[in-house]
Structure formats: structure tokens, C-alpha cells
Coordinates of C-alpha atoms in Angstrom, one line a residue:
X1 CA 166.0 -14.5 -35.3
X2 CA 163.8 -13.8 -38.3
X3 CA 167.3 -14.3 -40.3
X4 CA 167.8 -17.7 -38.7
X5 CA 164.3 -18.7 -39.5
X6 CA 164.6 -17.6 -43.5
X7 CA 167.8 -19.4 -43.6
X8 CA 166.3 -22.5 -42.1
X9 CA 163.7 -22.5 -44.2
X10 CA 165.9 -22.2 -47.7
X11 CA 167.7 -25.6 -46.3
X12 CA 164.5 -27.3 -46.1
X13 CA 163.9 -26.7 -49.4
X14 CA 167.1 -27.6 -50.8
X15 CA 167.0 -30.6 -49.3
X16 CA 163.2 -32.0 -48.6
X17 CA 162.4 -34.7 -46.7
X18 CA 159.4 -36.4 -45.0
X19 CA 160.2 -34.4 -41.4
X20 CA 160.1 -31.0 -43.3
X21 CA 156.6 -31.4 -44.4
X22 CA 155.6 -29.4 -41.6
X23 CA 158.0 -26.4 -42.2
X24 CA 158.1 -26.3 -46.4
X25 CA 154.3 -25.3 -45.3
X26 CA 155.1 -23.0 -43.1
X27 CA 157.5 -21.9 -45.3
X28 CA 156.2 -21.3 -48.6
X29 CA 153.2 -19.5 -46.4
X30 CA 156.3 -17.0 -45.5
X31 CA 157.3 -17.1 -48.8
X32 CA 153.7 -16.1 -49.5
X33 CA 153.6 -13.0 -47.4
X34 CA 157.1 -12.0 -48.6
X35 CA 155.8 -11.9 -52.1
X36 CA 152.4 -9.9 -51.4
X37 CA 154.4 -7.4 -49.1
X38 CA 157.2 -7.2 -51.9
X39 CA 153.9 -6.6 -54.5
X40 CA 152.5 -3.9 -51.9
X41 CA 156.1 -2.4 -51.9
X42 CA 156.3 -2.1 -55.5
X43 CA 153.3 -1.0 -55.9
X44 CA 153.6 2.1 -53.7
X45 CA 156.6 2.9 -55.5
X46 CA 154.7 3.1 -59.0
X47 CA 152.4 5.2 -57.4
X48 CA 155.4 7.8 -55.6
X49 CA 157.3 7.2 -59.3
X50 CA 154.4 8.3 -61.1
X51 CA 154.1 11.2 -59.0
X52 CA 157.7 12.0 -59.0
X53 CA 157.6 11.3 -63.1
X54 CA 154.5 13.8 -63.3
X55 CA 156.4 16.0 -61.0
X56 CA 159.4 15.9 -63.7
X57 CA 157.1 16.4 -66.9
X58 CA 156.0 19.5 -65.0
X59 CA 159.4 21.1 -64.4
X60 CA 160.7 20.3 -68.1
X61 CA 157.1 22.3 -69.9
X62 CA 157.4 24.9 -67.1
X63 CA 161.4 25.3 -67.2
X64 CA 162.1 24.2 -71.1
X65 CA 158.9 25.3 -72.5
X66 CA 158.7 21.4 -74.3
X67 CA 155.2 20.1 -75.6
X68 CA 153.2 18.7 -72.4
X69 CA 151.2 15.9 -74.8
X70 CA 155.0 14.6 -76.7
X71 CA 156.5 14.5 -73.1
X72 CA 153.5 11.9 -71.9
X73 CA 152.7 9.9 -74.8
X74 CA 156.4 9.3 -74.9
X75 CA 156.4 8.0 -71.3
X76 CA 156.1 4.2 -70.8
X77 CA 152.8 4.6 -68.1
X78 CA 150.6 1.9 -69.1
X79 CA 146.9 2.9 -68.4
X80 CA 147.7 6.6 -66.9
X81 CA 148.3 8.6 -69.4
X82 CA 145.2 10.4 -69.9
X83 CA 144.7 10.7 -66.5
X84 CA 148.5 12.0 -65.7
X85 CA 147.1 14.7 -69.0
X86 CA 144.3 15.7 -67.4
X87 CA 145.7 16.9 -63.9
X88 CA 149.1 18.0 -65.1
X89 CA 146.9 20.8 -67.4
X90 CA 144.3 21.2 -64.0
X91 CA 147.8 22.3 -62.1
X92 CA 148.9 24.3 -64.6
X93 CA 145.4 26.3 -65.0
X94 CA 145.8 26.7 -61.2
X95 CA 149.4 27.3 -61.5
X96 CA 148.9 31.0 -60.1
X97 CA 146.8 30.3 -57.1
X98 CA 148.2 27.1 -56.1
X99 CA 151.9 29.0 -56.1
X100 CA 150.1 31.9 -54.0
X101 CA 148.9 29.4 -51.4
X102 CA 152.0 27.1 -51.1
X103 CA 154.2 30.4 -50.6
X104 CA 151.6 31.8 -47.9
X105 CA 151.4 28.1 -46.4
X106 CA 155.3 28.0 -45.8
X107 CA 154.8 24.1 -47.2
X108 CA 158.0 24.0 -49.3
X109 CA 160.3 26.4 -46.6
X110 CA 159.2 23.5 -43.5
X111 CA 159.5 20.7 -46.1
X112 CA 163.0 20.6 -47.7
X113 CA 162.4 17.3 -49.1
X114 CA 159.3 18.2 -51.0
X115 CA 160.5 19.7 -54.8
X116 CA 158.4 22.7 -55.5
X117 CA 156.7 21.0 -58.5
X118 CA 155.2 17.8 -56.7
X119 CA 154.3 19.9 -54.5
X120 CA 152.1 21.8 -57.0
X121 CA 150.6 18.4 -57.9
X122 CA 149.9 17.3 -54.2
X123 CA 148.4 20.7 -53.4
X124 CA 146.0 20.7 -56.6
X125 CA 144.6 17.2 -55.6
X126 CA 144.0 18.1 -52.1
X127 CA 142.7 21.4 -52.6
X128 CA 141.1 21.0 -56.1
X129 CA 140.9 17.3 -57.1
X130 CA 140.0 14.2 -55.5
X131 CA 142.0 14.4 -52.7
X132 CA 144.9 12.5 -51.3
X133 CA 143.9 8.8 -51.9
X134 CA 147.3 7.4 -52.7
X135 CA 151.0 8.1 -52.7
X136 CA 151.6 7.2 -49.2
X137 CA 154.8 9.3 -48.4
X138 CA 153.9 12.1 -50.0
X139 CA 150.2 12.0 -48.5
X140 CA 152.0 12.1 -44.7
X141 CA 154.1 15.5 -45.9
X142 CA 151.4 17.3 -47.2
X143 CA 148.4 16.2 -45.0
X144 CA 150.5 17.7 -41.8
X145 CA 149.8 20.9 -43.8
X146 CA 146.3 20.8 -44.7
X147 CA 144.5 22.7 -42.7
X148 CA 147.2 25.7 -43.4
X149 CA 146.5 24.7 -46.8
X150 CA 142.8 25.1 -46.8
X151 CA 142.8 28.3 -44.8
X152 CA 145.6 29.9 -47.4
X153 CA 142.6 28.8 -50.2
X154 CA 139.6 30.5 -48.0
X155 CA 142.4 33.9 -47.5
X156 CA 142.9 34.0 -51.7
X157 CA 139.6 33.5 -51.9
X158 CA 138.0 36.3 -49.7
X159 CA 141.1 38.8 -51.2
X160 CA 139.6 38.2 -54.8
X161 CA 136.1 37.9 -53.8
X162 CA 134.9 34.9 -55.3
X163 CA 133.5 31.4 -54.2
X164 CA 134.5 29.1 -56.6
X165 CA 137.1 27.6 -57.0
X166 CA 137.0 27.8 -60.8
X167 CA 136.8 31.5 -60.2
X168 CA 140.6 31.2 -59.0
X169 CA 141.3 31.0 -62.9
X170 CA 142.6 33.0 -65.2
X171 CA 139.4 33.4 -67.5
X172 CA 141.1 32.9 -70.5
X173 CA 141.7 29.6 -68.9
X174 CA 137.7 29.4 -68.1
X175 CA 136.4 29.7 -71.7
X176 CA 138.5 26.5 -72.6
X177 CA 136.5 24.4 -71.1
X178 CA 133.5 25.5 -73.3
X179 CA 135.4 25.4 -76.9
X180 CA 134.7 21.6 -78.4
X181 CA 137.1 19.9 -80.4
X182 CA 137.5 21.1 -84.1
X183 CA 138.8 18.4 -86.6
X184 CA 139.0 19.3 -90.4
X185 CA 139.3 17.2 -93.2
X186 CA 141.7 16.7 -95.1
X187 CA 140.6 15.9 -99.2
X188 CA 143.7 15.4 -100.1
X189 CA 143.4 12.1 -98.2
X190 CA 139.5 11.6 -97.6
X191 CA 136.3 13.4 -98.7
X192 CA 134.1 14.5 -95.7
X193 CA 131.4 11.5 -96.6
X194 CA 134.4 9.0 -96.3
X195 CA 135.4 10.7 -92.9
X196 CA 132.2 10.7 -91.5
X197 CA 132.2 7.2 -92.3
X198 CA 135.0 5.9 -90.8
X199 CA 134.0 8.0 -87.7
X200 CA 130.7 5.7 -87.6
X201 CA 132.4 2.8 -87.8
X202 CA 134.7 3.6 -84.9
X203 CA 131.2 4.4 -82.5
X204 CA 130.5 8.2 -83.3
X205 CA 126.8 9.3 -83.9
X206 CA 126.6 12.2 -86.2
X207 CA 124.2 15.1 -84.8
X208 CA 122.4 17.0 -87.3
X209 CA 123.1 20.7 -85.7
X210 CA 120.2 23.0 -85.7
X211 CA 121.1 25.9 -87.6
X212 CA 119.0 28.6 -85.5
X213 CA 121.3 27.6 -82.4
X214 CA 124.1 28.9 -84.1
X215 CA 122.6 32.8 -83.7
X216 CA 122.1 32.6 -79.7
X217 CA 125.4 32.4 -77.8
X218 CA 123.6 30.5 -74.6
X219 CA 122.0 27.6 -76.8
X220 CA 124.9 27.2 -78.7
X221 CA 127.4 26.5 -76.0
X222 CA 124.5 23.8 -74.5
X223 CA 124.8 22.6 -77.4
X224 CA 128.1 22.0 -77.2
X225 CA 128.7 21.0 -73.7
X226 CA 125.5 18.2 -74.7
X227 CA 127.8 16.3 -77.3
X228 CA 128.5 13.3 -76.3
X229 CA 132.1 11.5 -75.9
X230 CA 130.8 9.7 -79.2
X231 CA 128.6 12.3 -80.8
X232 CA 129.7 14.9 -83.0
X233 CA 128.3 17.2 -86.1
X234 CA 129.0 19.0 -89.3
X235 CA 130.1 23.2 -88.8
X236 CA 127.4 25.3 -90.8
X237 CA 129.6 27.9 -91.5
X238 CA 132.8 25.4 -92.8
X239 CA 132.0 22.8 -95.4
X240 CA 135.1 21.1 -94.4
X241 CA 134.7 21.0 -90.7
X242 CA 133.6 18.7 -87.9
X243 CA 132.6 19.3 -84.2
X244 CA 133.2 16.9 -81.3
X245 CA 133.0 16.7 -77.6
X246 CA 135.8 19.0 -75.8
X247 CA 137.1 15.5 -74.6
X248 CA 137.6 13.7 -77.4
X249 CA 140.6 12.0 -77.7
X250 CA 142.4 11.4 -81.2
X251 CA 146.2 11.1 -80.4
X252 CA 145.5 7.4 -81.7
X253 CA 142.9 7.7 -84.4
X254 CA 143.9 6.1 -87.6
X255 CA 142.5 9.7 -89.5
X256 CA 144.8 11.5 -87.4
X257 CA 147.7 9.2 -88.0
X258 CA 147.2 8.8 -91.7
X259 CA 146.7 12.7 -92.4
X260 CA 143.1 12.6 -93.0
X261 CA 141.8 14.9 -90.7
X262 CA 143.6 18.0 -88.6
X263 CA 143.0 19.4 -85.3
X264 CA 142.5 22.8 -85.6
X265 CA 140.5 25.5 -84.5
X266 CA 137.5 26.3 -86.2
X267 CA 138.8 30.2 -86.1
X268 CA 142.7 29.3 -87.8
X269 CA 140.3 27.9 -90.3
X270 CA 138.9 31.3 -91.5
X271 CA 142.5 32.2 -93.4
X272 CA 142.8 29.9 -96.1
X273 CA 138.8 29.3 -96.5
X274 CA 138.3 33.0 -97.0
X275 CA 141.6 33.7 -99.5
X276 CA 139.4 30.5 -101.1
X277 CA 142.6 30.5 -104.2
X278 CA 141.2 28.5 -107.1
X279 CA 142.4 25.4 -108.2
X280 CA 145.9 26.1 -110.5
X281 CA 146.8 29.2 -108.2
X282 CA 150.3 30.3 -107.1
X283 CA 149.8 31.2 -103.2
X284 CA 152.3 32.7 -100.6
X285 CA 152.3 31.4 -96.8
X286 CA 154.7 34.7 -95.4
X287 CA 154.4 32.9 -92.2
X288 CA 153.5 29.5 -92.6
X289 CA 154.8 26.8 -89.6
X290 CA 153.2 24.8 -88.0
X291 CA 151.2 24.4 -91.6
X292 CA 147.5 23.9 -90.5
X293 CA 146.9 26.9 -92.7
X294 CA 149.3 25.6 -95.3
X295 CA 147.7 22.0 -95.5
X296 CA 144.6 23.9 -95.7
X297 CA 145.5 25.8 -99.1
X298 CA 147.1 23.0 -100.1
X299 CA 143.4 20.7 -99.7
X300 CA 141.7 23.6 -100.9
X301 CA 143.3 23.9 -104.3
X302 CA 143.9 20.0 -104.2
X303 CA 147.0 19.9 -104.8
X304 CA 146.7 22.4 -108.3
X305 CA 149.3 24.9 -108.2
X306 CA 152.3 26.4 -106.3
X307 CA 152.1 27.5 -102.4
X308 CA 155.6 28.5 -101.1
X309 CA 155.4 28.6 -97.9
X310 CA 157.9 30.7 -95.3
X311 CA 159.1 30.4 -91.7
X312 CA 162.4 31.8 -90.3
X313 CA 162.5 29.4 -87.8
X314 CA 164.5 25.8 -88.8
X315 CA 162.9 24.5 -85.8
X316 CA 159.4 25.2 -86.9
X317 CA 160.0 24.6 -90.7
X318 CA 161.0 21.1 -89.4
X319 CA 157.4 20.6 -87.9
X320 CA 155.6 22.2 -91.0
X321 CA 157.5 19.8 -93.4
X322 CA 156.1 16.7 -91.0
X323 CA 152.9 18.1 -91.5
X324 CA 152.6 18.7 -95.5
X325 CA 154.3 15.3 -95.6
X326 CA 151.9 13.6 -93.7
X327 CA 148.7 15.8 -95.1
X328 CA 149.8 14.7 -98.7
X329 CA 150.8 18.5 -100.0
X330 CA 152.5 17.8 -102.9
X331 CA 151.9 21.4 -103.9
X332 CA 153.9 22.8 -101.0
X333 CA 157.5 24.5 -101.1
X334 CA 159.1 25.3 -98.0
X335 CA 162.1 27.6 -97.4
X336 CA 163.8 28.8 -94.0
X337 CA 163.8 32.5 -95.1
X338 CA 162.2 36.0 -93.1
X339 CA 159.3 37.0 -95.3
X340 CA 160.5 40.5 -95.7
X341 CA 163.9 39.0 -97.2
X342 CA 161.7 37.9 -100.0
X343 CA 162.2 39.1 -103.3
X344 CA 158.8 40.3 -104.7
X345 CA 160.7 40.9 -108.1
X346 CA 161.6 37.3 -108.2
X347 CA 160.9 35.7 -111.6
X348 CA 159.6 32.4 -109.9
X349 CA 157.0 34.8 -107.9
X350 CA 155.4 36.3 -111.0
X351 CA 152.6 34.6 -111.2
X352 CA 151.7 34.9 -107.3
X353 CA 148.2 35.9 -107.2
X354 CA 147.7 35.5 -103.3
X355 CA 149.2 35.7 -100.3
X356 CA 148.2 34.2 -96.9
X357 CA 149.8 36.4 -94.1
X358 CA 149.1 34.9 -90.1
X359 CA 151.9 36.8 -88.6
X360 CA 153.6 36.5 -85.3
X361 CA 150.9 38.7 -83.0
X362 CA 150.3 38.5 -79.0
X363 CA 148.3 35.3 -79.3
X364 CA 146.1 37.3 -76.8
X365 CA 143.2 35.5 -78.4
X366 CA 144.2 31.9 -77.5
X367 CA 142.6 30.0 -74.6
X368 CA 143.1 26.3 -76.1
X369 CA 146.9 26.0 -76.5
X370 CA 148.9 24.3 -73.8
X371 CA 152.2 26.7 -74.4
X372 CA 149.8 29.7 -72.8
X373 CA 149.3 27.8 -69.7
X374 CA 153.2 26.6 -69.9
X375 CA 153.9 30.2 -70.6
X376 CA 152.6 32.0 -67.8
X377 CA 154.4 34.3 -66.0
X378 CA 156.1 32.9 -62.8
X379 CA 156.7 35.3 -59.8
X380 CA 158.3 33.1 -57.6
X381 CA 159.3 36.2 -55.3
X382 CA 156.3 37.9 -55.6
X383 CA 153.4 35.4 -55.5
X384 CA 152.2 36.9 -52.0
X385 CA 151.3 39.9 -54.4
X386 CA 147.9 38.8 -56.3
X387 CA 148.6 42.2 -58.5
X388 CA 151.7 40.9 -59.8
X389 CA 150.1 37.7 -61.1
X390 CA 147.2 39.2 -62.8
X391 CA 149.1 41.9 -65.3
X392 CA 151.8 42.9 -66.5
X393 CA 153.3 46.2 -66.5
X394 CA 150.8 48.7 -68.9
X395 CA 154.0 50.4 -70.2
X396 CA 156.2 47.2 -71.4
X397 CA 152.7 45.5 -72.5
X398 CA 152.8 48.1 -74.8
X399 CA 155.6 48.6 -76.1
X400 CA 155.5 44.6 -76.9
X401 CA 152.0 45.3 -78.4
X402 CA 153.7 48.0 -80.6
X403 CA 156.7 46.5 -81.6
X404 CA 154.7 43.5 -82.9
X405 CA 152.4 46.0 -84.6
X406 CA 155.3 47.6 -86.7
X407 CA 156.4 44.2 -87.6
X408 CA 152.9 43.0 -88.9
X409 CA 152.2 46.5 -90.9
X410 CA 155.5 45.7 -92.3
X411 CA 154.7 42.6 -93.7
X412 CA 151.4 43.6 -95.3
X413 CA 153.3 46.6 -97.2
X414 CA 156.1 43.9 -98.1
X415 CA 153.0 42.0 -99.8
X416 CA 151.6 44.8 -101.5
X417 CA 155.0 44.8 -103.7
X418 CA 154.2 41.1 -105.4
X419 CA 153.7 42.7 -109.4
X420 CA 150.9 40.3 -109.6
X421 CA 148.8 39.8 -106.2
X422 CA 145.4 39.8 -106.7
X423 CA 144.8 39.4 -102.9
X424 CA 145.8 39.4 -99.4
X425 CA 144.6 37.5 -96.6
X426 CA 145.7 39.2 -93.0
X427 CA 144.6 37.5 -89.7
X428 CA 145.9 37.6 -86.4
X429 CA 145.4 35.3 -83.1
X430 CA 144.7 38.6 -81.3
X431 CA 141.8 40.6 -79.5
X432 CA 144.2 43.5 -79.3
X433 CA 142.8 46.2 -81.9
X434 CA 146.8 47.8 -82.2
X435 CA 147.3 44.3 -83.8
X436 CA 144.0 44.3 -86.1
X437 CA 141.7 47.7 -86.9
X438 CA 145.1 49.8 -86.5
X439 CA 147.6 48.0 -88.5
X440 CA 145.0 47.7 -91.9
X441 CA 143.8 51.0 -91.8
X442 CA 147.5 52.1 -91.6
X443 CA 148.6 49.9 -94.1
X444 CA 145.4 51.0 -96.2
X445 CA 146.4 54.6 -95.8
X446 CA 150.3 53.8 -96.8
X447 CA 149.0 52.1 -100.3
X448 CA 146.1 53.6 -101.9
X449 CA 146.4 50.5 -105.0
X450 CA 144.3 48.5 -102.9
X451 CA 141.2 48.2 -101.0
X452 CA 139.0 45.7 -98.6
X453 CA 137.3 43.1 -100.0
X454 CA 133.1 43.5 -99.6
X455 CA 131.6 41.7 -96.7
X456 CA 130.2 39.2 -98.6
X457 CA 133.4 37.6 -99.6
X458 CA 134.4 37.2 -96.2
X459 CA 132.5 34.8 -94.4
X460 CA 129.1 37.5 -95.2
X461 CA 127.2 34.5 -92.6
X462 CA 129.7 35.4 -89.7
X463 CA 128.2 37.5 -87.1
X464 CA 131.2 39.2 -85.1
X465 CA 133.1 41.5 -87.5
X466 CA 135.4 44.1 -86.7
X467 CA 135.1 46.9 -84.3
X468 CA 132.6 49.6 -85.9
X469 CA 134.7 52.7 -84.4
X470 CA 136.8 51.8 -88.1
X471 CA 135.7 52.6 -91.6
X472 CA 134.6 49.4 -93.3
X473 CA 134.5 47.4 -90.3
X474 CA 132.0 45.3 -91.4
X475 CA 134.3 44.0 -94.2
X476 CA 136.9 42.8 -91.2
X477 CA 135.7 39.5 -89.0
X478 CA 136.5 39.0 -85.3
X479 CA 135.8 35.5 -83.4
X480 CA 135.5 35.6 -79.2
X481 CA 136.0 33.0 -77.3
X482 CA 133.3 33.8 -75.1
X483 CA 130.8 34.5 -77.8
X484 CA 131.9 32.0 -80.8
X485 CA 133.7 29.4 -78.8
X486 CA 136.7 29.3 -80.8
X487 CA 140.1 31.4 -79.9
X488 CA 139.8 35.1 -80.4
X489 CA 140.9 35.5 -84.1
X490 CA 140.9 38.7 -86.6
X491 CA 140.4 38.9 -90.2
X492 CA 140.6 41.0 -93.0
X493 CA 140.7 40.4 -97.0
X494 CA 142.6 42.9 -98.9
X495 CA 142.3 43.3 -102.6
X496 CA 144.3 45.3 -105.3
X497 CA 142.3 47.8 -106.9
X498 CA 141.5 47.2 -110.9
X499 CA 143.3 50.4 -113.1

């Protein structure tokens, strides 16, 4: 009947007349209601497409190990990208717990429908977020389950004794959300002055830091959590550095975009400022993609001298060209070559003087990158056992540990051979003393020609240095999350000894 009525209706309006007055009425009031239930329609589809296109970004960073940020900003979402940022990272920092209590639940074993990584989405929300407001047919699956849902989360609560939700997180994980937003400038493109500028003119306030707050853990991070979205301030201990709100966003800012600034942490910072090669210097980066640290020598001797700068990986040497290119680093070589391949008897390496060595390590120090939260270990067969989830094995951690150690021992001794090096900058992403302590006394022990450099040439204002069960550990520097609030990062400056 409803077909007969329609079909009436489209006759009338091809062919109008004074009778069918009544009835175009009537029917473009159908037409109306057609339209707004067509809208409604398409609207809950956006809302189950978004979800099934989050669903999708998830798999490909958890199954392909691809950048979470290129996969969104790449998306055509008007208006939801930050948002569809901001849970996908919440699920993946409860990534663990959340699989725990879908696997305990039995949601994904009664719903065949329901692929495993909305699911991790729509069980966040409920549990963690704001809730189910939206997405229609997924809300019916999911809310048939929530009270199994809620009593899974109360069970994996009371097994790891905590109240919190936030205390379901790795705490790794936890310390992130203290750590601001480090930018650095760039003078090859900007001064600071002209920086700070531009950030004025886009809204930002500039805070004058109090210095004291800097030597008490507790008021610093209130400091921190206290800036503003548009507030930030100048690093005491970094001439070159800025400070801003956790949240800031600058995937769009014109200084990002034109090379003026770089994101990076205050800690990878520490390299390149404390090697500090004067202007005219010839400098070796063993280890060099992405190139923050590279861009950094490169803006530290502005552009006067030689860096040649080394990554094995194609891939990676790809993204560190991007980045010199983009930074202005004009003073920048690149080369796809293993360090250790590396002639030190080359005649184009005779007048290297220093040598910037950021090795591959554990990264056990990191608690800002998204590949750690990407990376975590999935157990999909074990996930009912907590223990599984929270360590690996003791024996094959390590034998990893070791097996990096060898390899970054190796590369200091392969740096001691340049005829000419004056000195050596060694740093590691790790908290793991095999990584840091171990591997410069050993290499310190293998090469009696050279020596530490004396505290005060390595950042003498920095309060953490290195562990004081070593010899001269005050002459290493260690950053802690939880203490510095920047990733966990080790430091030490070797020297060659004058004859």
C-alpha cells in the first residue's frame, strides 16, 4: 500500500493540477520525513563507520606496527580526529586489561559478529570513557554484556589490588600523562626570540618559570600539569628549549611545518647539547635516524662543518633525509651503512673530532612514544593469566638485555679507532644499568687512551647522574621519568686522553 501511495504521489507531481493541491502537500510532507529519516540513516552510519574505521586504524598499528598519528591525519574525518586520537591511545594504554576482561567476559566467543578490535573500543568507552552514547548497533551488542563486563573489571581489580582504574596501567603508561610537550628550536630556521614571537601571535602566553621549582620533584610537576592549553615557558637547563601543555597540539603549526621548531624530548636533547661541537667541526652520527639529534648538531654548529650521519636502515635513512631537509641541514651527509662497517682510516674521516653515538638500546626508558603502547606484548591465549602480561620471561629479557649490550660496547670501541676524535658522546634511552654503568666502564677498561669528561662539562646543573655503585658516576647523567619528567635517558661524555 505504502508503494501505491509513493507511486501516486510521483504522478502528481509530474503532472500538477489544481485537484492535486491537496496531495503535492501531503506529499512533499512525505517527502519531508523521507529525507530526515534518510539523514537519521546516514547519520548512524557515520557514527558505526567511524567506529568500524577506528576499529581498522587499531588492527593495522597493533598487527603492522604503522604510525597511529600518519594513519588518522591521513583519514578524511572532518572534526574527529583528535578525538578518534585521543581514545584510540586510551585503548591502547588499557590494551592489557581491557583484553583480560573481554576474554573473562566471553563477549567476543557469544558475539561472532563483533571483531575483536571494536570490541576493544566499545569496551574502553563503557568501562573507562564516557559510556555508550552513540553507535546504535554496536551499543545493543555490547550493553547485553555489561554487567559481565563491569563485574570482570571489579574481579581484575580485586586480583591486583587496586581501586583505580588508572591503576590498571602499565606505569610506564602512568608517568606520560605528567611529561609536557618539549619543542626545540630550530636556528637554522628561527632564533628562539622569533619563535617565541610567532607563538604570541598565534594565542600562547609565555610563563616565566621559577627556577627553585625545578629542584623539588612535587612542585615541578604542578607546575607542569598548571600550563595552560595556551601557556608555555623557556627550559632553564636548555637555552634552545620550550615547554608546553602535555595537550598541545602542533601537527598543524606553521613552525612545525616550515622546520622551525622539533618535537622532541627534553632528555634526546642532552646528546648533541652536551658533545656542544664548535662551529667548523667534523661530527659523526653512528646511529643517526630519525635525525632529531642530527638536526640538533646540525643547528648547533649552524650549519659550519661536516656531520655524516649513519643508519643501516633504508627505511629510516628515508625519514632522516625528510627531516635534515626540512630542518635546513645543509651540513648533513647521510649514508645507509652499519657503523661498525665504517672505515675509521678513511681519508674523508681525518678530521673527525666527535662522534655522537645513540645506539639501538631496550628503549626501557620511554613512556611518550606511541610504538611502546603499539608494541606491547599480546597474549591472546594467555590473557586470563595477569602474570603473563606484566613480564617477560627473566632469562630471555636477559639475554636481549645482553645481546644489545655487546652490540653498544662494540660501537664505542669501533669509535675509539677515529685517529682524530677528540670526543665521544654515548647515551642510551635506557634505565637498564647493563645498557649504561656496565658497558662504559667496560669499554673504559678495554681502552686506557681515554677517560670521562669532568662533571662540569656535562650538564654540571643536572641533578640525577649516574648510579654511585660506579667509579666516576657523577661524571654520567641519568633522567627519570618519574623524577625529571622526561623519558628515562643515560649519558656519558668520553674524552681522549692528551699524550
Amino acid at each position: 500500500m505504502g508503494k501505491n501511495k509513493k507511486t501516486s504521489v510521483t504522478t502528481k507531481l509530474s503532472k500538477p493540477n489544481k485537484s492535486s493541491k491537496k496531495t503535492l502537500v501531503s506529499g512533499s510532507i512525505n517527502s519531508s520525513k523521507c529525507t530526515a529519516i534518510n539523514k537519521t540513516k546516514t547519520l548512524k552510519n557515520k557514527k558505526i563507520n567511524f567506529l568500524d574505521e577506528s576499529g581498522e586504524i587499531l588492527k593495522k598499528c597493533l598487527t603492522k606496527k604503522v604510525n597511529l598519528k600518519n594513519l588518522i591525519y591521513s583519514k578524511n574525518i572532518q572534526n574527529q580526529k583528535k578525538n578518534l586520537l585521543k581514545i584510540i591511545t586510551q585503548t591502547l594504554k588499557f590494551k592489557k586489561p581491557l583484553q583480560i576482561i573481554i576474554k573473562n567476559s566471553n563477549l567476543l566467543a557469544e558475539e561472532k559478529s563483533l571483531d575483536e578490535h571494536v570490541a576493544l573500543l566499545l569496551t574502553y568507552q563503557l568501562l573507562f570513557f564516557r559510556g555508550l552514547k552513540e553507535f546504535g548497533y554496536y551499543k545493543k551488542i555490547v550493553l547485553k554484556h555489561k554487567e559481565t563486563l563491569r563485574k570482570e573489571l571489579l574481579n581484575l581489580k580485586n586480583k591486583m589490588g587496586v581501586i583505580k582504574n588508572e591503576d590498571l596501567i602499565d606505569e610506564k603508561f602512568r608517568i606520560e600523562d605528567d611529561i609536557p610537550r618539549y619543542v626545540r628550536v630550530n636556528k637554522l630556521k628561527a632564533s628562539m626570540e622569533e619563535v617565541i614571537n610567532v607563538f604570541k601571535a598565534q594565542g600562547y602566553e609565555l610563563i616565566n618559570p621559577d627556577i627553585s621549582l625545578f629542584e623539588d620533584g612535587a612542585k615541578v610537576i604542578n607546575s607542569f600539569k598548571n600550563l595552560k592549553s595556551k601557556t608555555f615557558m623557556r627550559d632553564i637547563h636548555l637555552n634552545d628549549l620550550l615547554i608546553f601543555s602535555k595537550n598541545t597540539d602542533f601537527h598543524d603549526n606553521k613552525l612545525l611545518l616550515n622546520g622551525s621548531i622539533i618535537l622532541q624530548d627534553k632528555a634526546s636533547c642532552f646528546p648533541a647539547y652536551i658533545l656542544n661541537p664548535p662551529k667548523g667541526s667534523h661530527i659523526i652520527d653512528c646511529c643517526a635516524a630519525p635525525g632529531n639529534k642530527t638536526s640538533h648538531l646540525a643547528s648547533i654548529i649552524d650549519n659550519d662543518g661536516r656531520i655524516f650521519a649513519f643508519d643501516h636502515s633504508e627505511r629510516r635513512l628515508q625519514t632522516l633525509n625528510a627531516l635534515i631537509k626540512k630542518a635546513g641541514c645543509s651540513s648533513v651527509t647521510s649514508s645507509c651503512e652499519n657503523f661498525l662497517n665504517v672505515d675509521p682510516n678513511d681519508e674523508i674521516y681525518k678530521d673527525v673530532e666527535y662522534i655522537l653515538l645513540d645506539p639501538s638500546c631496550s628503549g626501557s626508558g620511554i613512556v611518550s612514544r606511541m610504538d611502546l603502547l603499539i608494541s606491547q606484548q599480546d597474549h591472546k591465549d594467555e590473557v586470563e593469566d595477569l602474570d603473563s602480561l606484566e613480564k617477560l620471561k627473566e632469562e630471555e629479557e636477559m639475554a636481549r638485555l645482553k645481546s644489545l649490550a655487546d652490540f653498544q660496547l662494540e660501537c664505542i670501541l669501533h669509535c675509539f679507532k677515529f685517529p682524530n676524535i677528540k670526543k665521544i658522546c654515548y647515551s642510551t634511552c635506557s634505565v637498564n644499568t647493563i645498557e649504561n654503568e656496565e658497558v662504559v666502564m667496560k669499554a673504559l677498561s678495554q681502552n686506557k687512551n681515554f677517560q670521562l669528561c669532568e662533571k662540569k662539562k656535562v650538564l654540571d646543573t643536572w641533578k640525577n647522574r649516574g648510579l654511585n655503585t660506579f667509579q666516576d658516576s657523577e661524571k654520567m647523567l641519568r633522567s627519570y621519568p618519574e623524577q625529571d619528567f622526561t623519558i628515562g635517558f643515560f649519558v656519558a661524555l668520553f674524552e681522549k686522553i692528551e699524550m
